[in-house]
Amino acid sequence: MEQAFWVQRPGTGQLRDEVLPDPGPDDVLVRTLYSGVSRGTETLVFRGGVPASQHDVMRAPFQEGEFPGPVKYGYLNVGVVEHGPAHLRGKTVFCLYPHQTAYVVPASAVTPVPDAVPPGRAILAGTVETAVNAVWDARPRLGDRIAVIGAGMVGASVAKLLSGFPATRVQLVDVDPARAGIAAALGVDFSTPEQALGDCDLVVHASASEAGLARALELLAPEGEVVEMSWYGDRRISVPLGENFHSRRLVIRSSQVGTVARPDRSYAQRLAVALDLLADPAFEALVSGECTFKDLPSVLPRLAADELSALCLRVMYQPQ
């Protein structure tokens, strides 16, 4: 009998027994090695913070149940194919599947993990894919002055990718000075909001805070653009569109991973780019906490209550 993690009701999770269907000829049976908790989105789901108007938009690809609960939610899963087409059997694969010990999905739903990427790091593929999409939305230019506000999983990943553009000035900005260590591990300059360099051509906002968005606008140069990645759930925020917003001709645009930001790329191609990028060991800095699968019901409430500081919580399924 397999098991899965469910949000039974806001603030409470449990492990449930799962009976797997028999795989068809075009399906794979995957035994999970690791899954990842995407702190921002999954703690929002755990707290019951998904607004009714966004229930359909926020569905994970293999979600079961409905918001606010009971719901089986998650999308960072890495495992080994135990049954399926010959070219996939025995392969380590990434799948947008919730936290579950094993599962059956169409073979088209899994992506082989490159040999250069350790399985435990490959759980970051969904996060780095979101960052890839944001960079495609942001369209950075040679020599841009850039700030990324919010040093969570997504913001830190975006800063890492943007720092690879030649002659750019990139700062990762966060209210927590302890995030400077993560920035250093990624090879990116760090600043608190008060000390951040202004006159930016581009600011990527990923702090999910009203103050962060206001600071993003303050840091822009004339004609500058904020790419808004934050998901606010059921919270209403105010946007400071007075003062210099119109006179400096500032721009705010959204970036959301549900749509591929380049019409010449598919979802599969975007994910493949993310997995290739994860060969860089610097991304390991984003995994700052671990727990076993059986402990997930007791650990996730602590993560949602900010008692744990992990960016990405890596959930381990097999004896290490």
Coordinates of C-alpha atoms in Angstrom, one line a residue, residues 176-308:
D176 CA 16.5 39.0 6.2
P177 CA 20.3 39.7 6.4
A178 CA 20.8 35.9 6.8
R179 CA 19.9 35.4 3.2
A180 CA 23.2 37.0 2.3
G181 CA 24.8 33.6 2.7
I182 CA 22.4 32.1 0.1
A183 CA 23.2 35.0 -2.3
A184 CA 27.0 34.4 -1.8
A185 CA 26.6 30.7 -2.5
L186 CA 24.8 31.6 -5.8
G187 CA 27.5 34.2 -6.7
V188 CA 25.1 37.2 -6.5
D189 CA 25.5 40.4 -4.6
F190 CA 23.1 40.9 -1.6
S191 CA 21.5 44.0 0.0
T192 CA 18.8 44.8 2.4
P193 CA 16.0 47.0 1.0
E194 CA 17.3 50.1 2.7
Q195 CA 20.8 49.7 1.1
A196 CA 19.7 48.5 -2.3
L197 CA 21.2 50.3 -5.3
G198 CA 18.7 52.3 -7.3
D199 CA 18.5 53.6 -10.9
C200 CA 17.5 50.1 -12.0
D201 CA 16.4 49.3 -15.5
L202 CA 14.7 46.2 -14.3
V203 CA 13.4 45.0 -10.9
V204 CA 12.0 41.5 -10.4
H205 CA 9.7 41.4 -7.4
A206 CA 9.2 38.1 -5.7
S207 CA 8.7 38.9 -2.0
A208 CA 4.9 38.7 -2.0
S209 CA 4.8 41.8 0.2
E210 CA 3.2 45.2 -0.3
A211 CA 6.4 46.9 1.0
G212 CA 8.5 44.9 -1.4
L213 CA 6.5 46.0 -4.4
A214 CA 6.6 49.7 -3.2
R215 CA 10.4 49.4 -2.9
A216 CA 10.6 47.8 -6.4
L217 CA 9.0 50.9 -7.9
E218 CA 11.3 53.2 -5.9
L219 CA 14.4 51.5 -7.2
L220 CA 13.5 52.0 -10.9
A221 CA 15.2 54.4 -13.3
P222 CA 12.9 56.4 -15.7
E223 CA 11.2 54.0 -18.2
G224 CA 12.2 51.1 -15.9
E225 CA 10.0 48.0 -15.4
V226 CA 9.0 45.8 -12.5
V227 CA 8.3 42.2 -13.3
E228 CA 5.8 41.0 -10.7
M229 CA 6.2 37.4 -9.8
S230 CA 4.5 37.4 -6.4
W231 CA 1.4 35.4 -5.6
Y232 CA -0.7 37.2 -2.9
G233 CA -3.4 34.5 -2.6
D234 CA -6.4 36.0 -0.9
R235 CA -4.6 39.2 0.3
R236 CA -5.4 42.6 -1.1
I237 CA -2.5 45.0 -1.5
S238 CA -2.1 48.6 -2.4
V239 CA 0.2 49.7 -5.2
P240 CA 1.8 53.2 -5.0
L241 CA 0.9 54.6 -8.4
G242 CA 1.2 58.2 -7.3
E243 CA 4.4 60.2 -6.8
N244 CA 6.8 59.4 -9.6
F245 CA 5.0 56.5 -11.2
H246 CA 3.5 58.4 -14.2
S247 CA 6.2 61.1 -14.6
R248 CA 8.9 58.5 -14.8
R249 CA 6.8 56.3 -17.1
L250 CA 7.3 53.2 -15.0
V251 CA 5.9 49.8 -16.0
I252 CA 4.6 46.8 -13.9
R253 CA 4.0 43.5 -15.7
S254 CA 3.1 40.1 -14.5
S255 CA 5.0 36.8 -14.9
Q256 CA 3.3 33.5 -14.3
V257 CA 4.6 30.1 -15.0
G258 CA 1.3 28.8 -16.3
T259 CA 2.0 30.2 -19.8
V260 CA 5.4 29.8 -21.5
A261 CA 6.8 33.3 -22.0
R262 CA 8.3 32.4 -25.4
P263 CA 6.0 31.3 -28.2
D264 CA 8.8 29.4 -29.8
R265 CA 9.3 27.1 -26.8
S266 CA 7.0 24.4 -25.4
Y267 CA 6.5 23.4 -21.8
A268 CA 8.7 20.4 -22.2
Q269 CA 11.5 22.5 -23.7
R270 CA 11.3 25.0 -20.8
L271 CA 11.5 22.2 -18.2
A272 CA 14.5 20.7 -20.1
V273 CA 16.3 24.0 -19.9
A274 CA 15.7 24.1 -16.1
L275 CA 17.0 20.6 -15.6
D276 CA 20.1 21.4 -17.6
L277 CA 20.8 24.5 -15.5
L278 CA 20.6 22.4 -12.3
A279 CA 23.9 20.7 -13.2
D280 CA 25.4 23.8 -11.4
P281 CA 26.0 22.8 -7.8
A282 CA 25.4 26.4 -6.7
F283 CA 21.6 25.7 -6.8
E284 CA 22.1 23.3 -3.8
A285 CA 22.0 26.4 -1.6
L286 CA 18.3 26.6 -2.2
V287 CA 17.7 23.3 -0.3
S288 CA 18.1 24.4 3.2
G289 CA 16.0 21.8 5.1
E290 CA 15.2 18.1 5.0
C291 CA 12.7 15.8 6.6
T292 CA 11.5 12.3 6.0
F293 CA 8.1 11.6 4.3
K294 CA 6.6 10.2 7.5
D295 CA 7.5 13.4 9.3
L296 CA 5.9 15.8 6.7
P297 CA 2.5 16.2 8.6
S298 CA 4.4 17.5 11.7
V299 CA 7.0 19.6 9.8
L300 CA 4.7 21.5 7.4
P301 CA 2.8 23.3 10.1
R302 CA 6.1 24.6 11.5
L303 CA 7.1 25.7 8.0
A304 CA 3.8 27.5 7.5
A305 CA 4.2 29.2 10.9
D306 CA 7.7 30.4 10.0
E307 CA 9.2 28.3 12.8
L308 CA 11.5 26.8 10.2

